[in-house]
Amino acid sequence: MRRQTLHKEIVGIQELESFDAFQYFEKRLSRVLETHLFESSPVHLLSQEEKQLIFGLLWYVRSPKRAPENAISDSDLKSIGEEYHQIIHKFRISHEGKEIALLDYNILAAFYHVLYHGIKSRKRTRYLKENFAIPILEGASLLKSVPNMYTACFFMLISRLNDIRKQCYSFKMLHSDGQGNLNMTLTPVLSIYWARQESMMIHRAFRSVYKVPNPQISSGINWLKISKEKLESHYSGNKSELNLYIQTHALNQIQERLDIFDQQALNDILSFSLRHIKAFEIYKGNLLLPILVCHIKVGYLVCDIIDDRLVARTFRFITQNKTPVGDSLLENHIHSKFGITYCPIDKLRLLFKVEDEVVLNLYYDAGVEDVFCLKNYNLIIDAMQEANYKEFLSYIKQGEEAELNVTSVNREDLNLQDYSLVKLLGLLILNTIGLIVAQVMKMFYSLASTFKGLGKQNADLNEKFDKRRIIGLSNAKLLLRNELDVVHAKSEKYEEQVS
């Protein structure tokens, strides 16, 4: 009896919350239509049933979930969820010449979809189209683009958080419908992988390097590979693609030279530049990889090829020597008729402080004018990522294509560090038990051989023991090959997204 009463109370609360969410939606729908259609948009012409249809088509973003058997912590999930909701609440896109929030675009897209595809009566459809003055071009459903917009925003967040020296995140955005009070939900399912640090012999000394991940919209981790063609004459080996590594020194130099950015912004700058490698620059025998901020070149990673691996050894700011602009700048100072003393500037903050018109002209002539334009930009992480939003959308498609080919991924790149703590403990226990059994069996065979002289039986037992070891190793390998299953969680409330 108590159970039935509790069930009724829960259902009652859910209905009340759903009612509150719908009331909020009605108010926001009115504001969206007035802003993006006409100032006096006749919202009152929509019936309650039609509003319910619009409400039911809204995409709802749930809190991130942990991929099965992954080691990401609850605190990480909570923190990432909070940051994600901040992004989707603040983020704006351009629609028909106006800025619009993602939630408002979601509502507008659902409104258009209902008017073109959700009302059975043609007469009613024609009446509403005329009164709302809906453009004919809006007949194509905008609703299909909404999931990718929310996914792009989550990828923007991952781009901030992926630190080559610490961790890399990958995620899969699950789509579901027919759950709870809302028909369509998006759930990010998140995994964490620790940084891959190695020691590499470079110029007769062992140096610390990090393997560069290539995060995509997938349930696993991939590593960034550079095609042989982009390296031109610098590589004549047999591999068609080379893994990219970054030396610790290069990461330190990026942080020091691009000193106006915090760590999240630097993560995003590096991630964007490495995802969009169009070509290397060959200068004075050096292989230079451009680093971009808002599509403006600010420096280079200087790369070497070592044992079929591409290694970014250091970072040179765009005005430093041994770069095209830096050497041109030095030449301009040497031949300047004003007798200006050359003072090399190797940090972005110092460069922005240059105000003397004569010196500025020398920098402009050398090709640094674009970098000075960054002074007029709002160089915070949100603005930078909004400028790159189209690239995030295009990268989602690449990730989806990569996921289709996941079975052809070279598994040798995934070692024990890519598995969860639970799996590692399981393997450790399995190996320990195997060692104990091996020792006991060894003692048994030794005693049998000494006291009974059963040579033939010893041989048979040894054969059985070898088979058990093979089976044990096979089980361990099977454990490593278990696929991760993504599951759906129960739906949360709509007002959490819009609060």
Coordinates of C-alpha atoms in Angstrom, one line a residue:
M1 CA 0.0 0.0 0.0
R2 CA 2.8 2.4 1.0
R3 CA 4.5 1.5 -2.3
Q4 CA 1.4 2.4 -4.4
T5 CA 1.1 5.7 -2.5
L6 CA 4.7 6.6 -3.1
H7 CA 4.4 5.8 -6.7
K8 CA 1.4 8.1 -7.0
E9 CA 3.3 10.9 -5.3
I10 CA 6.3 10.5 -7.7
V11 CA 3.9 10.5 -10.7
G12 CA 2.2 13.6 -9.3
I13 CA 5.6 15.4 -8.8
Q14 CA 6.7 14.5 -12.3
E15 CA 3.4 15.9 -13.8
L16 CA 3.8 19.1 -11.8
E17 CA 7.4 19.5 -13.0
S18 CA 6.4 18.8 -16.5
F19 CA 3.6 21.4 -16.2
D20 CA 6.1 24.0 -14.9
A21 CA 8.5 23.2 -17.8
F22 CA 5.8 23.6 -20.3
Q23 CA 4.7 26.9 -18.9
Y24 CA 8.3 28.1 -19.2
F25 CA 8.5 26.8 -22.8
E26 CA 5.3 28.7 -23.7
K27 CA 6.8 32.0 -22.5
R28 CA 10.1 31.4 -24.3
L29 CA 8.3 30.3 -27.5
S30 CA 6.5 33.6 -27.6
R31 CA 9.7 35.5 -27.1
V32 CA 11.5 33.5 -29.8
L33 CA 8.8 34.0 -32.4
E34 CA 8.6 37.7 -31.7
T35 CA 12.4 38.1 -32.0
H36 CA 13.0 36.0 -35.0
L37 CA 9.8 36.3 -37.0
F38 CA 7.9 39.6 -36.3
E39 CA 7.5 41.9 -33.3
S40 CA 3.8 41.1 -33.1
S41 CA 4.0 37.4 -34.0
P42 CA 0.5 35.9 -33.4
V43 CA 1.5 33.2 -31.0
H44 CA -2.1 33.0 -29.7
L45 CA -3.2 31.4 -33.0
L46 CA -1.4 28.2 -32.0
S47 CA -3.6 25.7 -30.3
Q48 CA -2.5 23.9 -27.1
E49 CA -2.1 20.7 -29.1
E50 CA 0.2 22.4 -31.6
K51 CA 2.3 23.8 -28.7
Q52 CA 2.5 20.4 -27.2
L53 CA 3.8 19.1 -30.6
I54 CA 6.5 21.7 -30.6
F55 CA 7.4 21.0 -27.0
G56 CA 7.6 17.3 -27.7
L57 CA 10.1 17.9 -30.5
L58 CA 12.7 19.8 -28.4
W59 CA 16.1 18.2 -28.0
Y60 CA 17.1 17.9 -24.4
V61 CA 20.7 17.5 -23.2
R62 CA 21.3 15.3 -20.2
S63 CA 24.2 15.3 -17.9
P64 CA 27.3 13.4 -19.1
K65 CA 27.6 9.7 -18.2
R66 CA 30.6 7.4 -17.7
A67 CA 31.4 4.9 -20.4
P68 CA 31.2 1.4 -18.9
E69 CA 34.4 0.3 -17.1
N70 CA 36.1 3.6 -17.6
A71 CA 38.0 5.3 -14.8
I72 CA 36.6 8.8 -15.1
S73 CA 35.6 10.0 -11.6
D74 CA 32.2 11.3 -10.5
S75 CA 33.7 14.7 -9.7
D76 CA 35.1 15.0 -13.2
L77 CA 31.7 14.1 -14.7
K78 CA 30.0 16.7 -12.5
S79 CA 32.5 19.4 -13.3
I80 CA 32.3 18.7 -17.1
G81 CA 28.5 18.7 -17.0
E82 CA 28.5 22.1 -15.3
E83 CA 30.9 23.6 -17.8
Y84 CA 29.0 22.1 -20.7
H85 CA 25.7 23.7 -19.6
Q86 CA 27.5 27.0 -19.2
I87 CA 28.6 26.8 -22.8
I88 CA 25.2 25.9 -24.3
H89 CA 23.5 28.6 -22.3
K90 CA 26.0 31.3 -23.4
F91 CA 26.7 30.1 -27.0
R92 CA 25.2 32.0 -29.9
I93 CA 24.9 31.1 -33.6
S94 CA 23.9 33.3 -36.5
H95 CA 20.5 32.6 -38.1
E96 CA 19.2 34.8 -40.9
G97 CA 21.5 37.6 -39.9
K98 CA 20.6 37.5 -36.2
E99 CA 22.3 36.0 -33.2
I100 CA 20.3 33.3 -31.5
A101 CA 20.9 31.1 -28.5
L102 CA 21.0 27.3 -29.0
L103 CA 17.9 26.7 -26.9
D104 CA 16.0 29.3 -28.9
Y105 CA 17.2 27.8 -32.2
N106 CA 16.0 24.5 -30.9
I107 CA 12.5 26.0 -30.2
L108 CA 12.4 27.8 -33.6
A109 CA 13.4 24.6 -35.5
A110 CA 10.7 22.6 -33.7
F111 CA 8.2 25.3 -34.5
Y112 CA 9.0 25.2 -38.2
H113 CA 9.0 21.4 -38.2
V114 CA 5.5 21.3 -36.8
L115 CA 4.1 23.8 -39.2
Y116 CA 5.6 22.0 -42.2
H117 CA 5.4 18.4 -41.1
G118 CA 3.3 18.0 -38.0
I119 CA -0.1 19.3 -38.8
K120 CA -2.3 17.0 -40.9
S121 CA -4.8 19.6 -42.1
R122 CA -3.5 21.4 -45.2
K123 CA -6.0 24.2 -44.6
R124 CA -4.8 24.7 -41.1
T125 CA -1.1 24.6 -42.2
R126 CA -1.7 27.2 -44.9
Y127 CA -3.6 29.4 -42.4
L128 CA -0.7 29.4 -39.9
K129 CA 1.9 29.9 -42.6
E130 CA 0.1 33.0 -43.9
N131 CA -0.4 34.5 -40.5
F132 CA 3.2 33.9 -39.3
A133 CA 4.6 34.8 -42.8
I134 CA 6.8 31.8 -42.8
P135 CA 9.4 31.8 -45.6
I136 CA 9.0 28.9 -48.1
L137 CA 12.7 28.0 -47.7
E138 CA 12.1 27.0 -44.1
G139 CA 10.2 23.9 -45.3
A140 CA 13.4 22.0 -44.9
S141 CA 13.6 20.7 -41.4
L142 CA 16.1 22.7 -39.3
L143 CA 15.5 20.2 -36.5
K144 CA 18.0 17.7 -38.0
S145 CA 20.9 20.2 -37.4
V146 CA 20.2 20.7 -33.6
P147 CA 21.9 17.5 -32.3
N148 CA 25.1 18.3 -34.2
M149 CA 25.0 21.8 -32.7
Y150 CA 24.9 20.5 -29.2
T151 CA 27.5 17.8 -30.0
A152 CA 29.8 20.6 -31.4
C153 CA 29.5 22.5 -28.2
F154 CA 30.5 19.4 -26.2
F155 CA 33.4 18.9 -28.5
M156 CA 34.4 22.5 -27.9
L157 CA 34.5 21.7 -24.2
I158 CA 36.6 18.6 -24.7
S159 CA 39.0 20.7 -26.8
R160 CA 39.6 22.9 -23.8
L161 CA 40.1 20.0 -21.4
N162 CA 42.4 17.8 -23.4
D163 CA 45.8 18.5 -22.0
I164 CA 48.6 16.5 -23.8
R165 CA 50.6 16.3 -20.5
K166 CA 47.7 15.1 -18.4
Q167 CA 44.6 13.5 -20.0
C168 CA 42.6 13.1 -23.1
Y169 CA 38.8 12.7 -23.2
S170 CA 36.7 11.0 -25.8
F171 CA 32.9 10.9 -25.9
K172 CA 30.0 9.5 -27.9
M173 CA 26.7 11.5 -28.0
L174 CA 23.8 9.1 -27.7
H175 CA 20.4 10.0 -29.2
S176 CA 17.3 8.6 -27.7
D177 CA 13.5 9.2 -28.0
G178 CA 10.3 8.4 -26.3
Q179 CA 11.7 8.6 -22.8
G180 CA 10.1 10.6 -20.0
N181 CA 8.2 13.8 -20.7
L182 CA 10.5 14.8 -23.6
N183 CA 10.7 12.8 -26.8
M184 CA 14.3 13.5 -27.8
T185 CA 17.4 13.5 -25.6
L186 CA 21.1 13.7 -26.1
T187 CA 23.5 12.0 -23.6
P188 CA 27.3 12.5 -23.7
V189 CA 29.0 9.2 -22.7
L190 CA 32.5 10.1 -21.6
S191 CA 35.8 8.3 -21.3
I192 CA 39.2 9.5 -20.0
Y193 CA 42.6 8.3 -21.1
W194 CA 45.8 9.3 -19.4
A195 CA 48.7 11.1 -21.2
R196 CA 51.1 8.9 -23.1
Q197 CA 54.6 10.0 -22.0
E198 CA 57.7 8.4 -23.4
S199 CA 61.5 8.8 -23.3
M200 CA 63.1 9.3 -26.7
M201 CA 66.7 9.5 -27.8
I202 CA 67.0 13.0 -29.4
H203 CA 70.4 14.5 -30.3
R204 CA 72.3 11.9 -28.2
A205 CA 70.2 12.5 -25.1
F206 CA 67.0 10.9 -23.7
R207 CA 64.2 13.5 -23.7
S208 CA 60.6 13.4 -22.5
V209 CA 58.0 13.4 -25.2
Y210 CA 54.2 13.1 -25.3
K211 CA 52.2 11.2 -27.9
V212 CA 49.6 13.5 -29.4
P213 CA 45.9 12.2 -29.3
N214 CA 43.4 12.8 -32.0
P215 CA 40.0 13.1 -30.1
Q216 CA 37.0 12.4 -32.2
I217 CA 33.4 11.6 -31.7
S218 CA 34.0 8.0 -30.7
S219 CA 34.0 5.7 -27.8
G220 CA 37.8 5.1 -27.8
I221 CA 41.1 7.0 -28.3
N222 CA 42.9 7.5 -31.5
W223 CA 46.4 9.0 -32.1
L224 CA 47.2 11.8 -34.5
K225 CA 48.9 10.7 -37.6
I226 CA 50.6 12.8 -40.3
S227 CA 50.6 11.6 -43.9
K228 CA 53.9 11.0 -45.6
E229 CA 53.0 13.3 -48.4
K230 CA 52.9 16.3 -46.1
L231 CA 56.5 15.7 -45.0
E232 CA 57.7 15.9 -48.6
S233 CA 61.5 15.2 -48.9
H234 CA 62.0 15.1 -45.1
Y235 CA 60.8 11.5 -45.0
S236 CA 61.7 8.7 -47.3
G237 CA 60.7 5.7 -45.1
N238 CA 58.1 3.0 -45.8
K239 CA 55.3 4.2 -43.5
S240 CA 52.4 6.0 -45.1
E241 CA 51.6 7.9 -41.8
L242 CA 53.7 8.9 -38.8
N243 CA 52.6 9.4 -35.2
L244 CA 53.2 12.9 -33.8
Y245 CA 55.0 13.5 -30.6
I246 CA 55.7 16.7 -28.7
Q247 CA 58.7 17.3 -26.6
T248 CA 58.1 18.7 -23.1
H249 CA 60.4 21.6 -24.0
A250 CA 58.0 22.6 -26.9
L251 CA 55.0 22.6 -24.6
N252 CA 56.9 24.8 -22.1
Q253 CA 57.8 27.2 -24.9
I254 CA 54.2 27.5 -26.1
Q255 CA 53.1 28.4 -22.5
E256 CA 55.9 30.9 -22.2
R257 CA 55.6 32.6 -25.6
L258 CA 51.8 32.7 -25.8
D259 CA 51.6 34.2 -22.3
I260 CA 48.3 36.0 -22.6
F261 CA 46.3 32.7 -22.7
D262 CA 45.4 30.4 -19.8
Q263 CA 45.9 26.6 -20.0
Q264 CA 42.4 25.8 -21.4
A265 CA 42.9 28.3 -24.2
L266 CA 46.4 26.9 -24.9
N267 CA 44.9 23.4 -25.0
D268 CA 42.3 24.6 -27.6
I269 CA 44.9 26.5 -29.7
L270 CA 47.1 23.4 -29.9
S271 CA 44.2 21.1 -30.5
F272 CA 42.8 23.3 -33.3
S273 CA 46.2 23.8 -35.0
L274 CA 47.0 20.0 -35.0
R275 CA 43.5 19.1 -36.2
H276 CA 43.9 21.4 -39.2
I277 CA 47.4 20.7 -40.5
K278 CA 47.2 21.7 -44.2
A279 CA 51.0 21.9 -44.9
F280 CA 54.3 22.2 -43.3
E281 CA 56.6 25.1 -44.1
I282 CA 60.2 24.2 -45.1
Y283 CA 62.6 27.0 -44.0
K284 CA 66.4 26.8 -43.9
G285 CA 66.2 23.0 -43.8
N286 CA 63.7 23.1 -40.8
L287 CA 60.3 21.4 -40.9
L288 CA 57.9 24.0 -39.4
L289 CA 54.3 23.3 -38.3
P290 CA 52.2 26.5 -38.1
I291 CA 50.3 27.3 -34.8
L292 CA 47.2 29.4 -35.3
V293 CA 45.0 31.6 -33.1
C294 CA 41.7 32.5 -34.7
H295 CA 43.2 31.4 -38.1
I296 CA 46.2 33.8 -37.6
K297 CA 49.7 32.3 -37.5
V298 CA 51.5 33.1 -34.2
G299 CA 54.5 30.7 -34.4
Y300 CA 55.8 27.3 -35.4
L301 CA 56.5 23.9 -33.9
V302 CA 59.9 22.9 -35.1
C303 CA 59.8 19.2 -36.1
D304 CA 62.3 16.4 -36.7
I305 CA 61.7 12.8 -37.9
I306 CA 63.2 10.3 -35.5
D307 CA 62.8 6.5 -36.1
D308 CA 59.6 6.8 -38.2
R309 CA 58.1 9.2 -35.7
L310 CA 57.5 12.9 -36.2
V311 CA 58.6 14.9 -33.1
A312 CA 57.9 18.6 -32.4
R313 CA 61.0 19.5 -30.5
T314 CA 60.5 23.2 -29.7
F315 CA 58.2 26.2 -30.4
R316 CA 59.3 29.4 -32.0
F317 CA 57.3 32.6 -31.7
I318 CA 56.6 34.2 -35.1
T319 CA 59.1 37.1 -34.5
Q320 CA 62.0 34.8 -33.3
N321 CA 65.1 34.1 -35.4
K322 CA 65.1 31.1 -37.8
T323 CA 61.5 31.8 -38.8
P324 CA 60.5 33.6 -42.1
V325 CA 59.0 36.6 -40.3
G326 CA 61.6 36.7 -37.6
D327 CA 64.5 36.8 -40.1
S328 CA 62.8 39.4 -42.2
L329 CA 62.2 41.5 -39.1
L330 CA 65.9 41.4 -38.3
E331 CA 66.8 42.4 -41.8
N332 CA 64.4 45.3 -41.7
H333 CA 66.0 46.6 -38.5
I334 CA 69.5 46.2 -39.9
H335 CA 68.6 48.3 -43.0
S336 CA 66.4 50.8 -41.2
K337 CA 67.4 54.4 -41.9
F338 CA 66.1 55.4 -38.4
G339 CA 68.9 53.5 -36.7
I340 CA 66.5 51.7 -34.4
T341 CA 68.2 49.2 -32.1
Y342 CA 66.9 45.7 -32.7
C343 CA 65.2 44.3 -29.7
P344 CA 63.9 40.8 -30.3
I345 CA 60.4 40.2 -28.9
D346 CA 59.5 36.6 -28.2
K347 CA 56.2 36.9 -26.3
L348 CA 52.8 37.8 -27.4
R349 CA 52.2 40.1 -24.4
L350 CA 55.3 42.1 -25.2
L351 CA 54.4 42.3 -28.9
F352 CA 51.0 43.9 -28.1
K353 CA 52.8 46.6 -26.1
V354 CA 54.6 47.9 -29.2
E355 CA 53.1 51.3 -30.0
D356 CA 55.9 53.3 -31.7
E357 CA 54.7 54.0 -35.3
V358 CA 58.1 53.5 -36.9
V359 CA 58.7 50.2 -35.1
L360 CA 55.2 49.1 -35.9
N361 CA 55.8 49.7 -39.6
L362 CA 58.9 47.5 -39.5
Y363 CA 56.8 44.7 -38.0
Y364 CA 54.1 45.2 -40.6
D365 CA 56.6 45.1 -43.4
A366 CA 58.0 41.9 -42.0
G367 CA 54.5 40.3 -42.1
V368 CA 53.3 40.6 -38.5
E369 CA 50.3 42.8 -39.2
D370 CA 47.8 40.0 -38.8
V371 CA 49.1 39.2 -35.3
F372 CA 48.6 42.8 -34.2
C373 CA 44.9 42.4 -35.3
L374 CA 44.5 39.9 -32.5
K375 CA 44.7 42.9 -30.1
N376 CA 41.2 43.9 -31.3
Y377 CA 39.8 40.4 -30.8
N378 CA 38.1 39.2 -27.6
L379 CA 40.8 36.6 -26.9
I380 CA 38.8 34.6 -24.3
I381 CA 38.2 31.0 -24.8
D382 CA 34.5 31.3 -25.6
A383 CA 35.1 33.9 -28.3
M384 CA 37.9 31.9 -29.9
Q385 CA 35.8 28.8 -30.1
E386 CA 32.8 30.6 -31.5
A387 CA 35.2 31.8 -34.3
N388 CA 36.1 28.1 -35.0
Y389 CA 32.5 26.8 -34.6
K390 CA 32.2 25.7 -38.2
E391 CA 35.4 23.6 -37.9
F392 CA 33.9 21.9 -34.8
L393 CA 30.8 21.0 -36.8
S394 CA 32.9 19.6 -39.7
Y395 CA 35.1 17.6 -37.3
I396 CA 32.0 15.9 -35.9
K397 CA 31.3 14.4 -39.4
Q398 CA 34.9 13.1 -39.5
G399 CA 34.5 11.6 -36.1
E400 CA 31.3 9.8 -37.2
E401 CA 33.1 8.4 -40.3
A402 CA 36.0 7.3 -38.2
E403 CA 33.6 5.5 -35.8
L404 CA 32.3 3.4 -38.7
N405 CA 35.8 2.2 -39.4
V406 CA 36.7 1.5 -35.7
T407 CA 37.1 -2.2 -36.3
S408 CA 40.1 -1.4 -38.6
V409 CA 41.9 0.7 -36.0
N410 CA 45.4 -0.6 -35.2
R411 CA 45.0 -2.0 -31.7
E412 CA 48.8 -1.9 -30.9
D413 CA 48.4 1.8 -30.1
L414 CA 46.1 0.9 -27.2
N415 CA 48.1 -0.4 -24.2
L416 CA 47.3 -1.1 -20.6
Q417 CA 47.1 2.6 -19.6
D418 CA 44.0 3.0 -21.8
Y419 CA 42.0 0.6 -19.6
S420 CA 40.2 1.3 -16.4
L421 CA 41.4 0.7 -12.9
V422 CA 39.0 -2.1 -12.5
K423 CA 40.3 -3.9 -15.5
L424 CA 43.9 -3.4 -14.5
L425 CA 43.2 -4.8 -11.0
G426 CA 41.5 -7.7 -12.5
L427 CA 44.5 -8.5 -14.7
L428 CA 46.8 -8.1 -11.8
I429 CA 44.8 -10.5 -9.7
L430 CA 44.6 -13.0 -12.6
N431 CA 48.4 -12.9 -13.1
T432 CA 49.1 -13.2 -9.4
I433 CA 46.8 -16.3 -9.2
G434 CA 48.6 -17.7 -12.2
L435 CA 52.0 -17.3 -10.6
I436 CA 50.9 -18.9 -7.3
V437 CA 49.4 -21.9 -9.2
A438 CA 52.6 -22.2 -11.3
Q439 CA 54.8 -22.3 -8.1
V440 CA 52.6 -24.9 -6.5
M441 CA 52.5 -27.1 -9.6
K442 CA 56.3 -26.7 -9.9
M443 CA 56.8 -28.0 -6.4
F444 CA 54.4 -30.9 -7.0
Y445 CA 56.2 -31.9 -10.1
S446 CA 59.6 -31.7 -8.4
L447 CA 58.5 -33.9 -5.5
A448 CA 56.9 -36.4 -7.9
S449 CA 60.1 -36.6 -9.9
T450 CA 62.3 -37.1 -6.8
F451 CA 60.4 -39.7 -4.9
K452 CA 58.4 -41.6 -7.4
G453 CA 60.5 -41.3 -10.6
L454 CA 57.5 -41.0 -12.7
G455 CA 59.1 -39.5 -15.7
K456 CA 56.4 -40.2 -18.2
Q457 CA 53.7 -38.8 -15.8
N458 CA 55.8 -35.8 -15.2
A459 CA 55.9 -35.1 -18.9
D460 CA 52.1 -35.5 -19.1
L461 CA 51.6 -33.1 -16.2
N462 CA 54.0 -30.6 -17.7
E463 CA 52.0 -30.7 -20.9
K464 CA 48.7 -30.1 -19.0
F465 CA 50.4 -27.2 -17.0
D466 CA 51.5 -25.6 -20.3
K467 CA 47.9 -25.8 -21.6
R468 CA 46.5 -24.2 -18.5
R469 CA 49.0 -21.3 -18.9
I470 CA 47.9 -20.9 -22.5
I471 CA 44.3 -20.8 -21.4
G472 CA 45.1 -18.3 -18.6
L473 CA 46.9 -16.1 -21.1
S474 CA 44.0 -16.4 -23.6
N475 CA 41.6 -15.3 -20.9
A476 CA 43.7 -12.3 -20.1
K477 CA 43.7 -11.3 -23.8
L478 CA 40.0 -11.8 -24.0
L479 CA 39.6 -9.5 -21.0
L480 CA 41.6 -6.8 -22.8
R481 CA 39.4 -7.2 -25.9
N482 CA 36.0 -6.8 -24.2
E483 CA 34.0 -4.2 -26.0
L484 CA 32.4 -1.3 -24.1
D485 CA 28.5 -1.3 -24.2
V486 CA 26.9 2.1 -23.9
V487 CA 23.7 2.2 -22.0
H488 CA 20.9 4.7 -21.6
A489 CA 20.2 6.4 -18.2
K490 CA 16.8 7.6 -17.2
S491 CA 15.6 11.0 -18.4
E492 CA 16.1 14.2 -16.4
K493 CA 14.0 17.3 -16.3
Y494 CA 13.8 19.9 -19.1
E495 CA 14.0 22.9 -16.8
E496 CA 17.6 21.9 -15.7
Q497 CA 18.8 22.9 -19.2
V498 CA 17.1 26.3 -19.3
S499 CA 17.5 27.3 -15.7

